[in-house]
XYZ file of C-alpha atoms in Angstrom:
288
model
C 70.448 92.801 104.564
C 68.080 90.827 102.320
C 66.111 88.000 103.903
C 67.633 84.590 103.371
C 66.069 81.236 104.281
C 67.664 78.660 106.569
C 67.814 76.235 103.656
C 69.732 78.751 101.543
C 72.178 79.431 104.394
C 72.901 75.704 104.800
C 73.665 75.429 101.074
C 76.053 78.398 101.188
C 78.067 77.452 104.295
C 81.252 75.340 103.888
C 81.417 72.081 105.875
C 84.715 73.079 107.546
C 83.463 76.556 108.509
C 81.405 77.849 111.468
C 78.342 75.814 112.396
C 74.873 76.720 111.171
C 73.763 77.432 114.778
C 76.594 79.952 115.250
C 76.036 81.628 111.901
C 72.341 82.192 112.647
C 73.318 84.026 115.858
C 75.702 86.378 114.060
C 73.799 87.165 110.853
C 71.862 90.058 112.382
C 74.910 91.465 114.224
C 76.347 92.991 111.059
C 73.029 93.891 109.452
C 73.600 96.644 106.839
C 77.031 97.527 108.215
C 80.291 97.806 106.310
C 83.040 95.240 106.821
C 86.340 96.490 105.417
C 88.799 93.672 104.638
C 92.465 94.382 103.922
C 94.110 91.435 102.235
C 97.881 90.925 102.119
C 100.639 88.383 102.683
C 100.594 84.804 101.408
C 96.912 85.010 100.425
C 97.930 87.179 97.483
C 100.665 84.864 96.168
C 99.570 81.329 97.091
C 96.937 80.124 94.605
C 95.130 77.832 97.083
C 94.956 80.522 99.780
C 93.842 83.095 97.206
C 91.011 80.849 95.993
C 89.941 80.176 99.603
C 89.853 83.934 100.244
C 87.760 84.574 97.113
C 85.363 81.785 98.121
C 84.891 83.257 101.625
C 84.177 86.747 100.226
C 81.607 85.216 97.859
C 79.981 83.429 100.831
C 79.746 86.688 102.824
C 78.200 88.409 99.816
C 75.611 85.622 99.365
C 74.757 85.793 103.081
C 73.932 89.480 102.615
C 77.018 91.028 104.225
C 78.759 94.126 102.834
C 82.452 93.234 102.400
C 84.774 95.902 100.984
C 88.205 94.677 99.900
C 91.461 96.633 99.916
C 94.330 94.570 98.553
C 98.086 94.880 98.822
C 100.550 93.487 96.333
C 103.967 93.908 97.943
C 105.471 90.581 96.941
C 104.325 90.907 93.328
C 105.675 94.460 93.194
C 109.064 93.342 94.531
C 109.215 90.565 91.911
C 108.433 92.955 89.042
C 110.894 95.572 90.301
C 113.590 92.890 90.480
C 112.848 91.889 86.885
C 113.232 95.539 85.867
C 116.538 95.772 87.755
C 115.131 98.231 90.306
C 116.223 97.740 93.938
C 113.500 97.745 96.603
C 114.265 99.968 99.607
C 112.063 100.426 102.670
C 111.894 103.064 105.405
C 109.878 102.095 108.509
C 108.126 99.388 106.488
C 107.135 101.740 103.628
C 108.482 101.137 100.117
C 110.562 103.971 98.700
C 108.794 104.690 95.401
C 110.759 106.844 92.952
C 109.908 107.886 89.379
C 111.219 104.598 87.984
C 109.288 102.354 90.347
C 105.895 104.131 90.562
C 105.018 102.983 87.031
C 105.754 99.358 87.962
C 103.803 99.660 91.228
C 100.803 101.166 89.432
C 100.783 98.488 86.720
C 101.068 95.580 89.209
C 98.294 96.884 91.490
C 95.911 97.722 88.636
C 96.426 94.308 87.008
C 95.969 92.560 90.337
C 92.826 94.562 91.048
C 91.338 93.308 87.793
C 92.368 89.728 88.607
C 90.550 89.844 91.969
C 87.364 91.332 90.518
C 87.280 88.825 87.646
C 87.908 85.866 89.984
C 85.064 86.987 92.252
C 82.730 87.188 89.244
C 83.693 83.634 88.276
C 82.612 82.624 91.802
C 79.115 84.092 91.294
C 80.018 87.249 93.240
C 79.580 90.447 91.267
C 82.342 92.979 91.975
C 83.778 96.241 90.725
C 87.346 97.498 90.844
C 88.387 100.898 92.176
C 91.832 102.154 91.130
C 93.558 105.452 90.394
C 92.538 104.988 86.738
C 88.980 103.822 87.373
C 86.755 105.584 89.933
C 89.639 106.980 92.001
C 88.430 107.562 95.585
C 91.675 108.516 97.370
C 93.035 112.058 97.331
C 96.510 112.020 98.846
C 99.420 114.180 99.929
C 103.030 113.068 99.697
C 104.143 111.280 102.891
C 107.618 112.839 102.682
C 110.346 113.596 100.138
C 112.504 110.650 101.191
C 109.805 108.091 100.303
C 109.062 109.653 96.922
C 105.672 108.735 95.430
C 104.177 107.416 98.664
C 100.966 109.153 99.713
C 98.889 109.683 102.829
C 95.090 109.693 102.263
C 93.557 113.095 102.957
C 90.099 112.567 101.440
C 88.039 109.452 100.691
C 85.162 109.626 98.200
C 82.716 107.269 99.886
C 79.892 107.920 97.394
C 81.537 105.681 94.769
C 81.850 102.825 97.283
C 78.234 103.236 98.404
C 76.955 103.214 94.826
C 78.782 99.932 94.094
C 77.366 98.424 97.310
C 73.832 99.528 96.368
C 74.264 97.533 93.174
C 75.005 94.422 95.317
C 78.603 94.331 94.103
C 81.777 93.909 96.159
C 84.100 96.940 95.850
C 87.755 95.922 95.298
C 90.116 98.825 96.011
C 93.764 99.186 94.976
C 95.989 101.179 97.401
C 96.728 103.949 94.903
C 95.677 107.592 94.985
C 96.042 110.909 93.183
C 97.308 114.212 94.525
C 95.848 117.632 93.630
C 98.008 117.660 90.466
C 96.703 114.225 89.397
C 100.034 112.508 90.087
C 99.827 108.824 91.108
C 100.968 107.792 94.587
C 101.440 104.394 96.201
C 99.699 104.026 99.587
C 100.448 101.536 102.339
C 97.490 99.121 102.136
C 96.916 99.109 105.926
C 96.808 102.919 105.911
C 94.408 102.988 102.943
C 92.133 100.401 104.586
C 92.142 102.361 107.844
C 91.218 105.629 106.102
C 88.367 103.931 104.216
C 87.058 102.142 107.330
C 87.004 105.426 109.260
C 85.261 107.323 106.464
C 82.561 104.645 106.152
C 82.245 104.286 109.940
C 82.627 100.544 109.316
C 81.563 97.972 111.915
C 84.819 96.045 111.422
C 88.207 96.370 109.782
C 89.735 92.934 109.206
C 93.439 92.765 108.380
C 94.473 89.490 106.773
C 98.185 88.741 107.015
C 100.703 85.981 107.729
C 100.522 86.282 111.527
C 98.087 84.584 113.903
C 97.341 87.897 115.601
C 98.991 89.710 118.513
C 101.104 87.372 120.635
C 101.643 87.852 124.380
C 104.659 87.201 126.609
C 104.054 83.437 126.434
C 103.986 83.574 122.598
C 100.291 82.653 122.687
C 97.684 84.618 120.798
C 95.786 87.336 122.688
C 92.100 87.097 121.658
C 91.290 90.731 122.544
C 93.429 93.778 123.281
C 92.986 97.508 123.975
C 95.133 100.671 123.991
C 96.478 100.207 127.527
C 97.541 96.607 126.859
C 99.132 97.569 123.525
C 101.193 100.321 125.165
C 102.281 97.885 127.886
C 103.413 95.287 125.312
C 105.310 97.930 123.320
C 107.015 99.115 126.523
C 108.058 95.529 127.306
C 109.380 95.042 123.757
C 106.880 92.250 122.998
C 105.236 94.283 120.224
C 108.187 95.646 118.262
C 109.590 96.498 114.850
C 107.166 96.642 111.943
C 104.296 95.461 114.159
C 104.283 98.782 116.078
C 103.047 101.030 113.209
C 100.561 98.311 112.157
C 99.048 98.153 115.664
C 99.087 101.941 116.083
C 97.186 102.273 112.821
C 94.612 99.808 114.231
C 94.240 101.886 117.419
C 93.789 105.059 115.360
C 90.960 103.331 113.462
C 89.207 102.166 116.651
C 89.426 105.667 118.168
C 87.689 107.095 115.089
C 84.348 105.290 115.044
C 85.198 101.729 113.948
C 84.019 99.295 116.626
C 86.874 96.833 116.239
C 89.900 95.878 114.157
C 90.787 92.203 113.748
C 94.190 90.871 112.717
C 93.716 87.336 111.378
C 95.847 84.667 109.734
C 95.009 84.266 106.045
C 96.834 80.927 105.966
C 94.074 79.355 108.091
C 91.058 78.034 106.211
C 87.908 80.201 106.538
C 89.556 82.554 109.071
C 87.293 85.419 107.881
C 84.133 83.352 108.425
C 85.273 82.194 111.863
C 86.020 85.795 112.879
C 82.640 87.128 111.836
C 80.353 84.133 112.356
C 81.614 82.069 115.300
C 81.810 82.357 119.074
C 85.569 81.729 119.202
C 86.491 84.287 116.547
C 89.871 84.241 114.830
C 93.080 86.144 115.536
C 93.145 89.252 117.747
C 90.332 91.785 118.141
C 91.633 95.285 118.860
C 89.361 97.788 120.601
C 89.974 101.343 121.770
């Protein structure tokens, strides 16, 4: 992490974000370590939330952190499929992607990838997109026949990510991959982010969504949780439905070298900064 003066830090930090005293304490914690950030939910469709997200990534970059973005695009994909008269079906939270829809999915995610990279550049944060067309890093196998063109990552080419980071750019990765025959596959963004975080041995995987975090029996947020507590909450039916595969993916990541996975609410201002640079944190931290 390049040296940065106290004066420069004070200029970079937002007034409504973590205090200068807190930030100073946490700057060294993530020195030269990868922070993988999966962005989804309202942040990707609400212009104000999107701009706040871009601003926070630019701040992390200026502070010397190494953020790596993996973005979803589910709501945009659904809208475009509807326009094309293609029905959206899901199995266990995964979009069924047939021959008709994979072209739409690919176009939406590639266009969105470019939009994120260009918006970061406009915020004085150099970035570079990674898609199936440009610097593909994800080699996949088909998840199953029923889901169609939905892939599971089998290999991650980390050298491309590391080269972009060496150039002081923020990598922005679309959840698309190619199989051994060069066919395009859609990948669940959480799964893609998990595979990348594991390959890079990242310090943190942050999942930005429309939930506060993991809620307990009293409907209050649980600041920190581990495997035993997760299994207990699943058994009691408190963690259920689509949250189960999301949490299990988080536990898989933490059992494979990543020190913690955080689920945070992208609707809250500066939630990324509070998670990384404050005592209180933000959302739920999941450990092995």
